[in-house]
PDB file of C-alpha atoms and ligand atoms in Angstrom:
ATOM      1  CA  MET A  10      92.234 144.992  35.733  1.00  0.00           C
ATOM      2  CA  VAL A  11      89.322 142.671  37.193  1.00  0.00           C
ATOM      3  CA  ASP A  12      88.287 143.002  40.621  1.00  0.00           C
ATOM      4  CA  ARG A  13      89.666 139.558  42.069  1.00  0.00           C
ATOM      5  CA  SER A  14      89.270 138.509  45.587  1.00  0.00           C
ATOM      6  CA  PHE A  15      92.450 135.903  47.349  1.00  0.00           C
ATOM      7  CA  ARG A  16      90.406 133.621  49.069  1.00  0.00           C
ATOM      8  CA  LEU A  17      93.327 131.289  50.004  1.00  0.00           C
ATOM      9  CA  ILE A  18      94.068 128.595  52.382  1.00  0.00           C
ATOM     10  CA  PHE A  19      97.967 127.285  52.566  1.00  0.00           C
ATOM     11  CA  LEU A  20      98.906 123.861  52.794  1.00  0.00           C
ATOM     12  CA  GLY A  21     102.342 122.420  53.902  1.00  0.00           C
ATOM     13  CA  PRO A  22     104.215 120.749  56.386  1.00  0.00           C
ATOM     14  CA  PRO A  23     106.127 122.901  59.800  1.00  0.00           C
ATOM     15  CA  GLY A  24     109.285 123.744  58.233  1.00  0.00           C
ATOM     16  CA  ALA A  25     107.675 124.943  54.693  1.00  0.00           C
ATOM     17  CA  GLY A  26     107.676 128.295  55.107  1.00  0.00           C
ATOM     18  CA  LYS A  27     104.019 129.277  55.281  1.00  0.00           C
ATOM     19  CA  GLY A  28     104.419 131.550  58.327  1.00  0.00           C
ATOM     20  CA  THR A  29     107.196 133.731  56.253  1.00  0.00           C
ATOM     21  CA  ILE A  30     105.270 133.633  52.592  1.00  0.00           C
ATOM     22  CA  SER A  31     101.623 134.185  54.298  1.00  0.00           C
ATOM     23  CA  ALA A  32     103.339 137.610  55.984  1.00  0.00           C
ATOM     24  CA  MET A  33     104.903 138.832  53.229  1.00  0.00           C
ATOM     25  CA  ALA A  34     101.242 137.712  51.035  1.00  0.00           C
ATOM     26  CA  ALA A  35      98.766 139.240  53.386  1.00  0.00           C
ATOM     27  CA  GLU A  36     101.387 142.819  53.273  1.00  0.00           C
ATOM     28  CA  ARG A  37     101.277 142.675  49.700  1.00  0.00           C
ATOM     29  CA  LEU A  38      97.512 141.626  48.606  1.00  0.00           C
ATOM     30  CA  GLY A  39      95.800 143.642  51.269  1.00  0.00           C
ATOM     31  CA  ILE A  40      94.191 140.705  52.883  1.00  0.00           C
ATOM     32  CA  PRO A  41      94.276 139.164  56.871  1.00  0.00           C
ATOM     33  CA  HIS A  42      96.919 136.422  57.108  1.00  0.00           C
ATOM     34  CA  ILE A  43      94.559 133.845  59.892  1.00  0.00           C
ATOM     35  CA  SER A  44      96.537 131.342  61.935  1.00  0.00           C
ATOM     36  CA  THR A  45      94.230 129.101  63.589  1.00  0.00           C
ATOM     37  CA  GLY A  46      96.357 128.831  66.014  1.00  0.00           C
ATOM     38  CA  ASP A  47      96.275 132.487  66.760  1.00  0.00           C
ATOM     39  CA  MET A  48      93.118 132.444  67.291  1.00  0.00           C
ATOM     40  CA  PHE A  49      93.184 129.926  70.014  1.00  0.00           C
ATOM     41  CA  ARG A  50      95.553 131.654  71.457  1.00  0.00           C
ATOM     42  CA  ALA A  51      93.481 134.685  71.595  1.00  0.00           C
ATOM     43  CA  ALA A  52      90.095 133.151  72.233  1.00  0.00           C
ATOM     44  CA  VAL A  53      91.893 131.589  75.448  1.00  0.00           C
ATOM     45  CA  LYS A  54      92.962 134.666  76.843  1.00  0.00           C
ATOM     46  CA  SER A  55      89.591 136.213  76.505  1.00  0.00           C
ATOM     47  CA  SER A  56      88.376 134.133  78.933  1.00  0.00           C
ATOM     48  CA  THR A  57      85.103 133.928  77.293  1.00  0.00           C
ATOM     49  CA  PRO A  58      82.564 130.886  77.288  1.00  0.00           C
ATOM     50  CA  LEU A  59      84.124 129.395  74.044  1.00  0.00           C
ATOM     51  CA  GLY A  60      87.812 130.774  75.449  1.00  0.00           C
ATOM     52  CA  LEU A  61      87.625 128.688  78.494  1.00  0.00           C
ATOM     53  CA  GLU A  62      85.906 124.985  76.774  1.00  0.00           C
ATOM     54  CA  ILE A  63      89.149 125.504  74.442  1.00  0.00           C
ATOM     55  CA  LYS A  64      91.208 126.003  77.024  1.00  0.00           C
ATOM     56  CA  GLU A  65      90.015 122.927  78.852  1.00  0.00           C
ATOM     57  CA  ILE A  66      90.808 120.886  75.781  1.00  0.00           C
ATOM     58  CA  LEU A  67      94.358 122.460  74.931  1.00  0.00           C
ATOM     59  CA  ALA A  68      95.212 121.616  78.905  1.00  0.00           C
ATOM     60  CA  ARG A  69      94.717 118.066  78.359  1.00  0.00           C
ATOM     61  CA  GLY A  70      95.851 117.984  75.519  1.00  0.00           C
ATOM     62  CA  GLY A  71      93.055 117.123  73.369  1.00  0.00           C
ATOM     63  CA  LEU A  72      92.441 118.431  69.580  1.00  0.00           C
ATOM     64  CA  VAL A  73      89.872 121.255  69.414  1.00  0.00           C
ATOM     65  CA  PRO A  74      86.686 119.282  67.556  1.00  0.00           C
ATOM     66  CA  ASP A  75      85.579 120.594  64.234  1.00  0.00           C
ATOM     67  CA  ALA A  76      82.588 122.636  65.504  1.00  0.00           C
ATOM     68  CA  LEU A  77      84.323 124.505  67.800  1.00  0.00           C
ATOM     69  CA  THR A  78      86.713 125.430  65.267  1.00  0.00           C
ATOM     70  CA  ILE A  79      84.514 125.876  62.172  1.00  0.00           C
ATOM     71  CA  ALA A  80      82.062 128.511  64.926  1.00  0.00           C
ATOM     72  CA  LEU A  81      84.888 130.221  65.302  1.00  0.00           C
ATOM     73  CA  VAL A  82      86.068 130.734  61.783  1.00  0.00           C
ATOM     74  CA  LYS A  83      82.932 132.189  61.033  1.00  0.00           C
ATOM     75  CA  GLU A  84      83.067 134.442  63.177  1.00  0.00           C
ATOM     76  CA  ARG A  85      86.253 135.442  62.148  1.00  0.00           C
ATOM     77  CA  LEU A  86      85.641 135.472  58.279  1.00  0.00           C
ATOM     78  CA  ALA A  87      82.261 137.602  58.783  1.00  0.00           C
ATOM     79  CA  GLN A  88      85.436 140.906  59.904  1.00  0.00           C
ATOM     80  CA  PRO A  89      85.084 143.402  57.973  1.00  0.00           C
ATOM     81  CA  ASP A  90      88.745 143.174  57.148  1.00  0.00           C
ATOM     82  CA  THR A  91      87.815 139.524  54.900  1.00  0.00           C
ATOM     83  CA  VAL A  92      86.843 141.103  51.677  1.00  0.00           C
ATOM     84  CA  ARG A  93      88.706 141.104  49.628  1.00  0.00           C
ATOM     85  CA  GLY A  94      90.444 137.562  50.888  1.00  0.00           C
ATOM     86  CA  PHE A  95      92.296 136.267  53.026  1.00  0.00           C
ATOM     87  CA  ILE A  96      94.937 133.649  54.009  1.00  0.00           C
ATOM     88  CA  LEU A  97      93.834 131.043  56.008  1.00  0.00           C
ATOM     89  CA  ASP A  98      96.800 129.067  58.172  1.00  0.00           C
ATOM     90  CA  GLY A  99      95.829 125.672  60.136  1.00  0.00           C
ATOM     91  CA  PHE A 100      92.504 125.451  58.897  1.00  0.00           C
ATOM     92  CA  PRO A 101      90.967 123.302  57.039  1.00  0.00           C
ATOM     93  CA  ARG A 102      92.530 120.505  58.838  1.00  0.00           C
ATOM     94  CA  THR A 103      89.838 118.423  57.911  1.00  0.00           C
ATOM     95  CA  VAL A 104      87.575 116.918  55.184  1.00  0.00           C
ATOM     96  CA  PRO A 105      84.648 118.174  57.279  1.00  0.00           C
ATOM     97  CA  GLN A 106      86.336 121.863  57.974  1.00  0.00           C
ATOM     98  CA  ALA A 107      86.859 121.620  53.971  1.00  0.00           C
ATOM     99  CA  GLU A 108      83.354 121.106  53.885  1.00  0.00           C
ATOM    100  CA  ALA A 109      81.918 123.073  56.641  1.00  0.00           C
ATOM    101  CA  LEU A 110      84.082 126.599  54.607  1.00  0.00           C
ATOM    102  CA  GLU A 111      82.486 125.521  50.976  1.00  0.00           C
ATOM    103  CA  GLU A 112      79.466 126.646  52.878  1.00  0.00           C
ATOM    104  CA  LEU A 113      80.751 129.806  54.228  1.00  0.00           C
ATOM    105  CA  GLY A 114      81.677 130.772  50.901  1.00  0.00           C
ATOM    106  CA  GLY A 115      84.387 128.466  50.117  1.00  0.00           C
ATOM    107  CA  ILE A 116      88.177 129.651  48.884  1.00  0.00           C
ATOM    108  CA  ASP A 117      89.866 130.493  45.709  1.00  0.00           C
ATOM    109  CA  ALA A 118      93.006 128.154  46.171  1.00  0.00           C
ATOM    110  CA  ALA A 119      94.808 125.901  48.068  1.00  0.00           C
ATOM    111  CA  VAL A 120      97.878 126.763  48.344  1.00  0.00           C
ATOM    112  CA  ASP A 121     100.338 123.716  49.108  1.00  0.00           C
ATOM    113  CA  PHE A 122     104.197 124.615  49.983  1.00  0.00           C
ATOM    114  CA  GLU A 123     105.666 121.212  48.919  1.00  0.00           C
ATOM    115  CA  VAL A 124     108.925 120.511  51.216  1.00  0.00           C
ATOM    116  CA  SER A 125     110.552 116.431  51.702  1.00  0.00           C
ATOM    117  CA  ASP A 126     110.148 115.440  55.483  1.00  0.00           C
ATOM    118  CA  GLU A 127     113.937 114.793  54.935  1.00  0.00           C
ATOM    119  CA  LEU A 128     114.132 118.740  54.430  1.00  0.00           C
ATOM    120  CA  VAL A 129     111.742 119.398  56.963  1.00  0.00           C
ATOM    121  CA  VAL A 130     113.702 117.563  59.636  1.00  0.00           C
ATOM    122  CA  PHE A 131     116.547 119.248  58.152  1.00  0.00           C
ATOM    123  CA  ARG A 132     115.724 122.251  58.838  1.00  0.00           C
ATOM    124  CA  LEU A 133     113.676 122.718  62.284  1.00  0.00           C
ATOM    125  CA  THR A 134     116.438 120.325  64.051  1.00  0.00           C
ATOM    126  CA  GLY A 135     118.804 121.948  63.116  1.00  0.00           C
ATOM    127  CA  ARG A 136     117.496 125.651  64.731  1.00  0.00           C
ATOM    128  CA  ARG A 137     118.750 126.943  67.268  1.00  0.00           C
ATOM    129  CA  ILE A 138     117.684 130.172  69.596  1.00  0.00           C
ATOM    130  CA  CYS A 139     118.611 132.660  71.994  1.00  0.00           C
ATOM    131  CA  GLY A 140     117.351 131.871  75.252  1.00  0.00           C
ATOM    132  CA  SER A 141     117.604 135.899  76.066  1.00  0.00           C
ATOM    133  CA  CYS A 142     117.174 138.091  73.003  1.00  0.00           C
ATOM    134  CA  GLY A 143     114.618 135.584  70.922  1.00  0.00           C
ATOM    135  CA  ALA A 144     117.684 135.459  67.498  1.00  0.00           C
ATOM    136  CA  ILE A 145     117.302 132.211  65.376  1.00  0.00           C
ATOM    137  CA  TYR A 146     120.533 130.755  64.215  1.00  0.00           C
ATOM    138  CA  HIS A 147     120.494 127.548  62.320  1.00  0.00           C
ATOM    139  CA  VAL A 148     123.371 124.893  62.829  1.00  0.00           C
ATOM    140  CA  ALA A 149     124.561 124.679  58.944  1.00  0.00           C
ATOM    141  CA  ASN A 150     122.638 127.822  57.251  1.00  0.00           C
ATOM    142  CA  LYS A 151     123.324 130.312  59.391  1.00  0.00           C
ATOM    143  CA  PRO A 152     125.671 129.131  62.534  1.00  0.00           C
ATOM    144  CA  PRO A 153     126.420 131.489  65.314  1.00  0.00           C
ATOM    145  CA  GLN A 154     130.430 132.558  65.672  1.00  0.00           C
ATOM    146  CA  GLN A 155     130.892 130.655  68.514  1.00  0.00           C
ATOM    147  CA  GLU A 156     129.000 127.710  69.278  1.00  0.00           C
ATOM    148  CA  ASP A 157     125.831 127.117  71.061  1.00  0.00           C
ATOM    149  CA  ILE A 158     126.390 131.409  71.888  1.00  0.00           C
ATOM    150  CA  CYS A 159     124.145 134.424  70.762  1.00  0.00           C
ATOM    151  CA  ASP A 160     126.700 136.288  68.100  1.00  0.00           C
ATOM    152  CA  ARG A 161     124.270 139.431  69.655  1.00  0.00           C
ATOM    153  CA  CYS A 162     124.097 139.299  73.023  1.00  0.00           C
ATOM    154  CA  GLY A 163     126.008 136.326  74.294  1.00  0.00           C
ATOM    155  CA  GLY A 164     123.233 134.517  75.621  1.00  0.00           C
ATOM    156  CA  ARG A 165     123.071 130.623  75.278  1.00  0.00           C
ATOM    157  CA  LEU A 166     121.172 128.745  72.413  1.00  0.00           C
ATOM    158  CA  THR A 167     118.751 126.481  73.417  1.00  0.00           C
ATOM    159  CA  ILE A 168     117.019 123.553  70.733  1.00  0.00           C
ATOM    160  CA  ARG A 169     112.838 124.394  71.061  1.00  0.00           C
ATOM    161  CA  ASN A 170     111.076 121.668  72.559  1.00  0.00           C
ATOM    162  CA  ASP A 171     108.757 121.886  68.913  1.00  0.00           C
ATOM    163  CA  ASP A 172     112.195 121.227  67.231  1.00  0.00           C
ATOM    164  CA  ARG A 173     113.462 118.241  68.263  1.00  0.00           C
ATOM    165  CA  PRO A 174     113.930 115.110  66.938  1.00  0.00           C
ATOM    166  CA  GLU A 175     110.993 112.781  68.295  1.00  0.00           C
ATOM    167  CA  THR A 176     108.985 115.661  68.511  1.00  0.00           C
ATOM    168  CA  VAL A 177     109.124 117.147  64.644  1.00  0.00           C
ATOM    169  CA  HIS A 178     108.431 113.478  63.419  1.00  0.00           C
ATOM    170  CA  ALA A 179     105.564 113.211  65.411  1.00  0.00           C
ATOM    171  CA  ARG A 180     104.575 116.621  63.967  1.00  0.00           C
ATOM    172  CA  LEU A 181     105.356 115.554  60.080  1.00  0.00           C
ATOM    173  CA  ALA A 182     103.378 111.645  60.949  1.00  0.00           C
ATOM    174  CA  ALA A 183     100.142 114.105  62.083  1.00  0.00           C
ATOM    175  CA  TYR A 184     100.531 116.082  58.871  1.00  0.00           C
ATOM    176  CA  HIS A 185     100.729 113.803  56.512  1.00  0.00           C
ATOM    177  CA  ALA A 186      97.684 111.743  58.239  1.00  0.00           C
ATOM    178  CA  GLU A 187      95.243 114.886  58.173  1.00  0.00           C
ATOM    179  CA  THR A 188      96.784 116.891  55.260  1.00  0.00           C
ATOM    180  CA  GLU A 189      96.534 114.323  52.543  1.00  0.00           C
ATOM    181  CA  PRO A 190      92.928 113.658  52.192  1.00  0.00           C
ATOM    182  CA  LEU A 191      92.598 117.407  52.048  1.00  0.00           C
ATOM    183  CA  LYS A 192      95.103 117.531  48.671  1.00  0.00           C
ATOM    184  CA  SER A 193      92.956 114.633  46.894  1.00  0.00           C
ATOM    185  CA  TRP A 194      89.758 116.935  48.075  1.00  0.00           C
ATOM    186  CA  TYR A 195      90.738 120.210  46.948  1.00  0.00           C
ATOM    187  CA  GLY A 196      92.991 118.332  43.729  1.00  0.00           C
ATOM    188  CA  ALA A 197      89.147 117.057  42.597  1.00  0.00           C
ATOM    189  CA  ARG A 198      87.879 120.274  42.107  1.00  0.00           C
ATOM    190  CA  GLY A 199      90.322 121.964  40.725  1.00  0.00           C
ATOM    191  CA  LEU A 200      91.478 124.540  43.388  1.00  0.00           C
ATOM    192  CA  LEU A 201      95.098 122.553  44.210  1.00  0.00           C
ATOM    193  CA  LEU A 202      98.376 124.750  43.662  1.00  0.00           C
ATOM    194  CA  THR A 203     101.347 123.530  44.417  1.00  0.00           C
ATOM    195  CA  ILE A 204     104.612 125.018  44.834  1.00  0.00           C
ATOM    196  CA  ASP A 205     108.138 124.106  45.671  1.00  0.00           C
ATOM    197  CA  GLY A 206     108.773 125.319  49.021  1.00  0.00           C
ATOM    198  CA  ALA A 207     111.900 124.020  48.639  1.00  0.00           C
ATOM    199  CA  PRO A 208     114.552 126.851  48.045  1.00  0.00           C
ATOM    200  CA  ASP A 209     114.502 130.504  50.044  1.00  0.00           C
ATOM    201  CA  ALA A 210     112.301 132.395  51.053  1.00  0.00           C
ATOM    202  CA  GLU A 211     112.402 135.123  48.439  1.00  0.00           C
ATOM    203  CA  THR A 212     112.047 132.425  45.572  1.00  0.00           C
ATOM    204  CA  VAL A 213     109.270 131.019  47.124  1.00  0.00           C
ATOM    205  CA  TYR A 214     107.317 133.828  47.065  1.00  0.00           C
ATOM    206  CA  ARG A 215     108.630 134.654  43.520  1.00  0.00           C
ATOM    207  CA  SER A 216     107.338 131.470  42.582  1.00  0.00           C
ATOM    208  CA  PHE A 217     104.185 131.807  44.448  1.00  0.00           C
ATOM    209  CA  THR A 218     102.511 135.187  43.165  1.00  0.00           C
ATOM    210  CA  VAL A 219     103.677 134.229  39.466  1.00  0.00           C
ATOM    211  CA  ARG A 220     101.773 130.818  39.494  1.00  0.00           C
ATOM    212  CA  LEU A 221      98.851 131.899  41.563  1.00  0.00           C
ATOM    213  CA  GLU A 222      98.112 134.819  39.241  1.00  0.00           C
ATOM    214  CA  HIS A 223      98.064 132.066  36.419  1.00  0.00           C
ATOM    215  CA  PHE A 224      95.850 129.680  37.987  1.00  0.00           C
ATOM    216  CA  LEU A 225      93.102 132.175  39.574  1.00  0.00           C
ATOM    217  CA  ALA A 226      93.300 133.807  35.469  1.00  0.00           C
ATOM    218  CA  GLU A 227      92.879 130.579  34.453  1.00  0.00           C
ATOM    219  CA  ARG A 228      89.773 129.310  36.443  1.00  0.00           C
TER     220      ARG A 228
HETATM  221 ZN1  LIG B 321     120.470 136.491  72.245  1.00  0.00          ZN
END
C-alpha cells in the first residue's frame, strides 16, 4: 500500500452535510478536521492579539480578511497531527486564499458536495431544535410526535436564526458568489472531485470514499 496523504478541502453549500461527512472521514482516515469557524471562535476565546483583532471584526459583522485567516491556517497546518493530511472546512473561501494554500504545500483534492438550492432550503428551513435538550428534528424527515414539542424532554422546538428562510437564501447567495470561482480554479488544476450530496449521509460517505480512492489513484 502506497503511503498516501489526504490533504483535502471540502466545498459545498450550508446544509450539504459537510460537517457530518468531515467527522466520519477524519475518524476513518486519522486526520484532523480543521474548521476555520471553530478556529475563529477558539482564537476569540484565547484573547491573543490575533484573537482580539478577529473578535472586533466579527462584532462589526465584517469578514475576517484573507491575511489574518491565512496566518491562522498556516499556524494550524504546522501542527504535527496534519502529517498524514487534513480536512479543511471553510477555507479557502477566495482564490487568493487558495493561492496561499498552494504556497503552504497544496492539497490532494478539493471535494465539492453538490446539493441543489431547493434541497438546501428544504433541509435547513424544515429543521427544528429543542430549546431545552438540543435534539434536532425536521418537519418532513424527522417530525416530532406532537407538533413543536420535543419527544425526548417535552421542551419547545424552535427555528435557529441561521435556518430562517431569508437567512438561508442570503447564505446560499454568498456561497455561490464566493465558491463558483474556486470550483473553476481547482477544476482547471485537475483537483476538483464532485460528489452528489443529495442522498443520506451514509450513502454520501460511501460514494465519497470510493470516488476519492479512484481520484487519488489516477493522479
Ligand atoms: Zn428536548
